[in-house]
Short mmCIF file of C-alpha atoms in Angstrom, two decimals:
data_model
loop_
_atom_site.label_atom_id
_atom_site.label_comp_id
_atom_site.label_asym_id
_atom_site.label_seq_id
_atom_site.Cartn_x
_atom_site.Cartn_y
_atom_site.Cartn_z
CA UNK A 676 69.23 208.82 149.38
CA UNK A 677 68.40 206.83 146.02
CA UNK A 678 68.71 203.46 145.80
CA UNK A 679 70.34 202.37 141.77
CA UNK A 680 68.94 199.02 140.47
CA UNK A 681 71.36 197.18 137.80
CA UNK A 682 69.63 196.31 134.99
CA UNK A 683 69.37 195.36 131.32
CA UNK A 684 67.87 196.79 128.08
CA UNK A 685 66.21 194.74 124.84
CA UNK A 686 65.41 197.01 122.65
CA UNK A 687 62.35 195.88 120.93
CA UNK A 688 61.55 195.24 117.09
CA UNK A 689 58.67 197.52 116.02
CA UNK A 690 59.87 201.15 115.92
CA UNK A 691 58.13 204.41 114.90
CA UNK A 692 59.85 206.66 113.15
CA UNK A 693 62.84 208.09 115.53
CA UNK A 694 60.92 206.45 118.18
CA UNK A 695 62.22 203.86 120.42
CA UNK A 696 60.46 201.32 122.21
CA UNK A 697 62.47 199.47 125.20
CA UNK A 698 61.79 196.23 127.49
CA UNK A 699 63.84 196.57 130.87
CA UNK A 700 64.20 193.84 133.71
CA UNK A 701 65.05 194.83 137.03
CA UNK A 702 64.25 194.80 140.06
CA UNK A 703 62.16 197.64 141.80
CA UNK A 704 63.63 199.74 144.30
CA UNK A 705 61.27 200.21 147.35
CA UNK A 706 61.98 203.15 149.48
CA UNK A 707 61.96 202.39 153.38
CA UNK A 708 61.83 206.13 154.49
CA UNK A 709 58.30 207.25 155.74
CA UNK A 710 56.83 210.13 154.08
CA UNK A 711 56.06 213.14 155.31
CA UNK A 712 53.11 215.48 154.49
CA UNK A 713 54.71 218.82 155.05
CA UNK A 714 52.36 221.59 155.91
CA UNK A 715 52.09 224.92 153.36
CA UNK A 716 52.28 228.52 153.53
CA UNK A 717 48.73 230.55 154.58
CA UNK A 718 49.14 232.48 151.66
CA UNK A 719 46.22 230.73 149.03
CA UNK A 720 47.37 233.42 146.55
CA UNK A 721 50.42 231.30 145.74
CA UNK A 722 49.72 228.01 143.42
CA UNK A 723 51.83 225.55 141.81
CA UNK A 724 51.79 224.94 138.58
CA UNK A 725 51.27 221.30 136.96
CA UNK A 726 52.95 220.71 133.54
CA UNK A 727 53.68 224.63 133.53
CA UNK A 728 49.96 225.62 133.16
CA UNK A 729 47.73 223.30 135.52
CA UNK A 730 47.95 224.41 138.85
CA UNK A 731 46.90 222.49 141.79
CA UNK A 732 43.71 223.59 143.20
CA UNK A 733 43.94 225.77 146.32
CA UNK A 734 43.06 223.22 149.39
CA UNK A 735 44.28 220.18 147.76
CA UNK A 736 46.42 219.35 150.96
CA UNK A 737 43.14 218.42 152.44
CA UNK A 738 42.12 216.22 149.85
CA UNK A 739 45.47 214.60 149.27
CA UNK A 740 45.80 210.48 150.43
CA UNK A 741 47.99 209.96 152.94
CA UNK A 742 51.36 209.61 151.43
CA UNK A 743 51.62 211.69 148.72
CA UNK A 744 54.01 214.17 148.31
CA UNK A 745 53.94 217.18 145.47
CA UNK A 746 56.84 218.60 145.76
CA UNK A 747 58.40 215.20 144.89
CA UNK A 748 60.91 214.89 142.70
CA UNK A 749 60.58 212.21 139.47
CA UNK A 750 63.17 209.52 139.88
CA UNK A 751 65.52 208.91 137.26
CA UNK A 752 64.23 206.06 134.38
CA UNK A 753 66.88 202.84 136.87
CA UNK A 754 64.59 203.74 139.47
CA UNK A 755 61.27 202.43 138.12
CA UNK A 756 60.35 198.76 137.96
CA UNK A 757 58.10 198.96 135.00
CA UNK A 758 59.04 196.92 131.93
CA UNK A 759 58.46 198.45 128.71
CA UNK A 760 58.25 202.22 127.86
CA UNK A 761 58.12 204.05 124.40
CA UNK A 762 60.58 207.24 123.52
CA UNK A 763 59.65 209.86 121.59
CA UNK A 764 60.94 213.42 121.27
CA UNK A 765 61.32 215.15 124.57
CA UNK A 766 58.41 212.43 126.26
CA UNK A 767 58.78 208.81 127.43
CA UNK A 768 55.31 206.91 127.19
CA UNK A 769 54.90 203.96 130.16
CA UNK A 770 52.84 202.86 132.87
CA UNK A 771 52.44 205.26 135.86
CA UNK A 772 54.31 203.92 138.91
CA UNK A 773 54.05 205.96 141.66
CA UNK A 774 51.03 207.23 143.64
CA UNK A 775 51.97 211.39 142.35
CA UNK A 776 51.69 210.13 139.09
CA UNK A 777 48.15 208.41 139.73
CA UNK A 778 46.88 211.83 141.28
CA UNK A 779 48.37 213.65 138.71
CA UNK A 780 46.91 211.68 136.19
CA UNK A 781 43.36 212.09 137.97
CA UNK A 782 43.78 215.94 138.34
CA UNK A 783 44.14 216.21 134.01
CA UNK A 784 41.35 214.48 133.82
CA UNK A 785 39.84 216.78 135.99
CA UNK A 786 40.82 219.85 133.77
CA UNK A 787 40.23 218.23 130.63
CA UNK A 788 36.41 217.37 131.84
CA UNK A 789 35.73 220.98 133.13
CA UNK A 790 37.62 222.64 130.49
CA UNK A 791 35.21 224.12 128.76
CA UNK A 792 33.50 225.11 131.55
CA UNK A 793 36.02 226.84 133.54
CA UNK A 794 33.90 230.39 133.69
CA UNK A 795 31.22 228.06 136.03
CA UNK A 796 30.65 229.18 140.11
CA UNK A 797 32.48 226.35 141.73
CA UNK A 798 34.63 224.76 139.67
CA UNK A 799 37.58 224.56 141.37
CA UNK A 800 35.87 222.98 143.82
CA UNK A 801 34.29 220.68 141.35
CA UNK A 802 37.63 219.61 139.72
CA UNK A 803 39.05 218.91 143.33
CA UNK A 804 36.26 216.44 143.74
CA UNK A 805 36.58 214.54 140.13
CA UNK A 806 40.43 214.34 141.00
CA UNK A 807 40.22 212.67 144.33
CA UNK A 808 37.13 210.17 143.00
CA UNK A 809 38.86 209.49 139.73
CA UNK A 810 42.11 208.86 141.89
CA UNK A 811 40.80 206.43 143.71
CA UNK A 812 38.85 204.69 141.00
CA UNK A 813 42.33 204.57 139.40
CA UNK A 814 43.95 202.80 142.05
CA UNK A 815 40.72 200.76 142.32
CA UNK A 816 41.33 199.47 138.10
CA UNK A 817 45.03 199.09 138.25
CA UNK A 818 44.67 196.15 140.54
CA UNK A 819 42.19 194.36 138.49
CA UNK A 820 39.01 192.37 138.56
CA UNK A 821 37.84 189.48 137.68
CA UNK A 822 40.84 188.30 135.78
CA UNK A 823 40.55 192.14 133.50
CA UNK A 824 43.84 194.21 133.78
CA UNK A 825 44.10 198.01 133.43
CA UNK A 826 47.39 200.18 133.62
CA UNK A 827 47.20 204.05 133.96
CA UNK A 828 49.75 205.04 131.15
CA UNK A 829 51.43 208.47 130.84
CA UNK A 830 53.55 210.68 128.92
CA UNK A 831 56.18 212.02 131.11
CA UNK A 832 59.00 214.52 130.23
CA UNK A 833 62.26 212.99 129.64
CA UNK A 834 65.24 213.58 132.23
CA UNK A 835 67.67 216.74 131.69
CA UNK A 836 71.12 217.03 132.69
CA UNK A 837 71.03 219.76 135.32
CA UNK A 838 67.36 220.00 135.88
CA UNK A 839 65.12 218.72 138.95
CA UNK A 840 61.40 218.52 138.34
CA UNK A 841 59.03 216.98 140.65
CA UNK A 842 56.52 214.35 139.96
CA UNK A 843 53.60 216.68 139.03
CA UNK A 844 55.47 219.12 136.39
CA UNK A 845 57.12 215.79 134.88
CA UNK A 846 53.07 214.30 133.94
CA UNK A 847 51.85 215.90 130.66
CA UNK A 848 49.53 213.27 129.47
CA UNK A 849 47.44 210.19 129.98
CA UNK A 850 45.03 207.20 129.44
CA UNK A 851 43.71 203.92 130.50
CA UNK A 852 44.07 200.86 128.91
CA UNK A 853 42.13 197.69 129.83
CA UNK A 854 42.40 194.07 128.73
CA UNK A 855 39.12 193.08 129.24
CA UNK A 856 36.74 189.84 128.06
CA UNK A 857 33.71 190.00 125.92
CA UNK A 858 30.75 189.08 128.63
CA UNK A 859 28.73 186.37 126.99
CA UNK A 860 26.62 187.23 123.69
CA UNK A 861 28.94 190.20 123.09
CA UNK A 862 30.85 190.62 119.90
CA UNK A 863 31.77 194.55 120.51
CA UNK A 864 32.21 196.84 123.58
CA UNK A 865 28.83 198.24 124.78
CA UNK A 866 26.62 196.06 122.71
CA UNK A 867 23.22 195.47 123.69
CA UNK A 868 22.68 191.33 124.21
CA UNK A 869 19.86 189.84 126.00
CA UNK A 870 19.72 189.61 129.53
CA UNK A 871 20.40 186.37 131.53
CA UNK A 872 20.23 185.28 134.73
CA UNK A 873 23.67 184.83 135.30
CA UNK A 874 26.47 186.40 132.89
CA UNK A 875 29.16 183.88 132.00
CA UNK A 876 32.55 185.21 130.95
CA UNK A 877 34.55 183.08 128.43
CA UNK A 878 38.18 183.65 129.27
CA UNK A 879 39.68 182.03 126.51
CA UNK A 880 42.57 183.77 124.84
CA UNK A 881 40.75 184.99 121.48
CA UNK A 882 37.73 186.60 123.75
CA UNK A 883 39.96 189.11 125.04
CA UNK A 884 40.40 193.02 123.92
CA UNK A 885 42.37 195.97 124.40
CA UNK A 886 39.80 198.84 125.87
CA UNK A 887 40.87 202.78 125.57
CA UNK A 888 39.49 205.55 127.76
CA UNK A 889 40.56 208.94 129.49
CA UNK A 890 42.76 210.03 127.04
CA UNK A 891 43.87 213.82 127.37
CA UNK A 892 46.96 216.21 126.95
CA UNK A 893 47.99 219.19 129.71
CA UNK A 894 47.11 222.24 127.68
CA UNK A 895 50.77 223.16 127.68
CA UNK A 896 51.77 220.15 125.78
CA UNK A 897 49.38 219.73 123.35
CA UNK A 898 50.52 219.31 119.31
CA UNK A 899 53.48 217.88 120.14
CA UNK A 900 52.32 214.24 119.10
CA UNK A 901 51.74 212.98 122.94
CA UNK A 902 48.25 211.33 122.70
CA UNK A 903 49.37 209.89 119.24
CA UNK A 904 52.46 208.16 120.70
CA UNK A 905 50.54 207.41 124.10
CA UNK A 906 47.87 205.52 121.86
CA UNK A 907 50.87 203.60 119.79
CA UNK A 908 52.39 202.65 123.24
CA UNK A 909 48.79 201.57 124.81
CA UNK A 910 48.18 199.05 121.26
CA UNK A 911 51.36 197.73 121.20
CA UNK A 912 51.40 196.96 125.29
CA UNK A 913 48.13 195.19 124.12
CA UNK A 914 49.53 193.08 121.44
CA UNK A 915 52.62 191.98 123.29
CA UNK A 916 49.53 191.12 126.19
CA UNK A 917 47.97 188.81 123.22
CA UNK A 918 45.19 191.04 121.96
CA UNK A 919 44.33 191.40 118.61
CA UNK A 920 41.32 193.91 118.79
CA UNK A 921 41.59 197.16 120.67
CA UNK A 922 38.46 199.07 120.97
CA UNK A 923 37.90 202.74 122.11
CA UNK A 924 34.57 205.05 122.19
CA UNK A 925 34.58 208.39 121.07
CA UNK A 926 31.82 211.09 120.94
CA UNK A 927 30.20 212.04 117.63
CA UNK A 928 30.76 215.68 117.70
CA UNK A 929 34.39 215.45 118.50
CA UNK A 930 35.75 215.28 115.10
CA UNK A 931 39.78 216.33 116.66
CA UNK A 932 39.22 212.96 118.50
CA UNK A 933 38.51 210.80 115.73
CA UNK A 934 40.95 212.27 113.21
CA UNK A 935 43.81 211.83 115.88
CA UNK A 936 42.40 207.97 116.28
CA UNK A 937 41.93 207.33 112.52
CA UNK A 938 45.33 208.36 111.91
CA UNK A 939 46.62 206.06 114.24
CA UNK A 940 45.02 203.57 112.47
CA UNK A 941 41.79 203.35 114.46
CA UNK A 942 38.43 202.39 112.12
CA UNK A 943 34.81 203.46 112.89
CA UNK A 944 33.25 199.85 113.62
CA UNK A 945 29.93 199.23 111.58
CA UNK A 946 27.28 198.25 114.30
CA UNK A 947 23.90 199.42 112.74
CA UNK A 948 22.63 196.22 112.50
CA UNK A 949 23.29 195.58 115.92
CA UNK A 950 22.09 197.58 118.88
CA UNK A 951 24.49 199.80 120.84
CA UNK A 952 24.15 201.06 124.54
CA UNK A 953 25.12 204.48 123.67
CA UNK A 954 24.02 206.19 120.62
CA UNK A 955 26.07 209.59 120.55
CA UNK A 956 29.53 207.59 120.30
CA UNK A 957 31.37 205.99 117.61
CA UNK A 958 32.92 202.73 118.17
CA UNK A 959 36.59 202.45 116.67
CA UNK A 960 38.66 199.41 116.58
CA UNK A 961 42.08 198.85 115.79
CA UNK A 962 43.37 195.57 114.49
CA UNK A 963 47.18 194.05 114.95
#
């Protein structure tokens, strides 16, 4: 049984192209049924697939939090009590709601870190592991600290008349974003400042900045402008959150990176005079 929440749509100002950017208010829907972890065939030759070609690691019942449930289906777009999302093509960007999407979010990140290592003994094994610590350390963000908020954003596929996906073939992309406040000293992510005794945080509205990490694409869905739209949703969520600045780091040999973040407007920030913490990453900003 699904539960349909009334609601309305504002359609917001700044649009992309063909691309559509809605605010809904409504309600959300809890479910009251319990869920059930339904046990799975002996047969380890058999694998689903995740966003048609990331399958879930053989085992992963073991690993999976109490609660979850992969063969669930994606609830239509009423369902969801989130706020804003951004249309674009085939994919609707917004901020992950349910705990499948959370896991599935972890277990790209797994592939996309082990990706170009996938001929190594173990690595299955090794991906399980990043996906249950980074799912976990997801959870762990999205409810904040110390007055910093971070959403888990992700590119899902759009609904279909006639088709029934579940929550892990419906995830093709995904990234953090972080509203976060310069620590005292600072005047850029990761800068080197002088250690104190005690760390003061100013929390005053023009100290605060939009922070970018764990961006990646399922391999499936790649070139089909996902992490460029993900990014435009993430800045925008962080200028209608107040932010001005929004700051990502981005490894010097990855030149796809940076040319996908430079064209969405992204600038390398000049810090040679001032000392960084990590030396084989650019710094790029983006400016409302």
């Amino acid at each position: 049984m699904s539960t349909i929440s009334i609601h309305r749509t504002e359609i917001l100002r700044i649009t992309h192209a063909r691309s559509r950017i809605f605010r809904q208010r409504y309600r959300r829907t809890i479910p009251l049924w319990k869920l059930a972890i339904n046990s799975r065939s002996s047969d380890t030759s058999k694998k689903e697939e995740l966003s048609v070609q990331i399958s879930i690691p053989p085992q992963v019942d073991q690993l999976r939090p109490d609660g979850l449930r992969f063969d669930r289906l994606q609830p239509s777009e009423p369902e969801f009590g989130h706020e804003d999302r951004f249309e674009f093509g085939k994919f609707v960007a917004r901020e992950a709601m349910l705990d499948e999407e959370y896991w599935t979010a972890a277990w790209l990140r797994a592939e996309s870190h082990w990706e170009d290592r996938s001929n190594e003994r173990y690595v299955d094994n090794y991906k399980r592991k990043f996906a249950e610590q980074e799912f976990n350390a997801i959870k762990r963000r999205c409810k904040g600290m110390q007055g910093q908020k971070c959403s888990c954003i992700v590119a899902v596929k759009k609904e279909e008349k006639h088709i029934k996906r579940s929550v892990i073939k419906s995830v093709v992309g995904t990234l953090d974003l972080s509203i976060r406040y310069f620590l005292q000293g600072e005047t850029f992510p990761g800068e080197k400042v002088k250690s104190q005794l005690f760390c003061s945080i100013n929390q005053e509205g023009s100290n605060r900045y939009g922070y970018i990490a764990n961006l990646c694409v399922a391999k499936s869905a790649r070139r089909q402008g996902i992490a460029r739209n993900m990014l435009r949703f993430a800045v925008e969520s962080a200028r209608l959150s107040g932010v001005e600045h929004v700051y990502v780091h981005v490894h010097k040999n990855n030149s796809v990176a940076q040319e996908l973040y430079q064209k969405t407007g992204f600038k390398i920030v000049e810090t040679g005079k001032f000392e960084s913490l990590d030396d084989d990453t650019y710094l790029l900003q983006y400016t409302s």
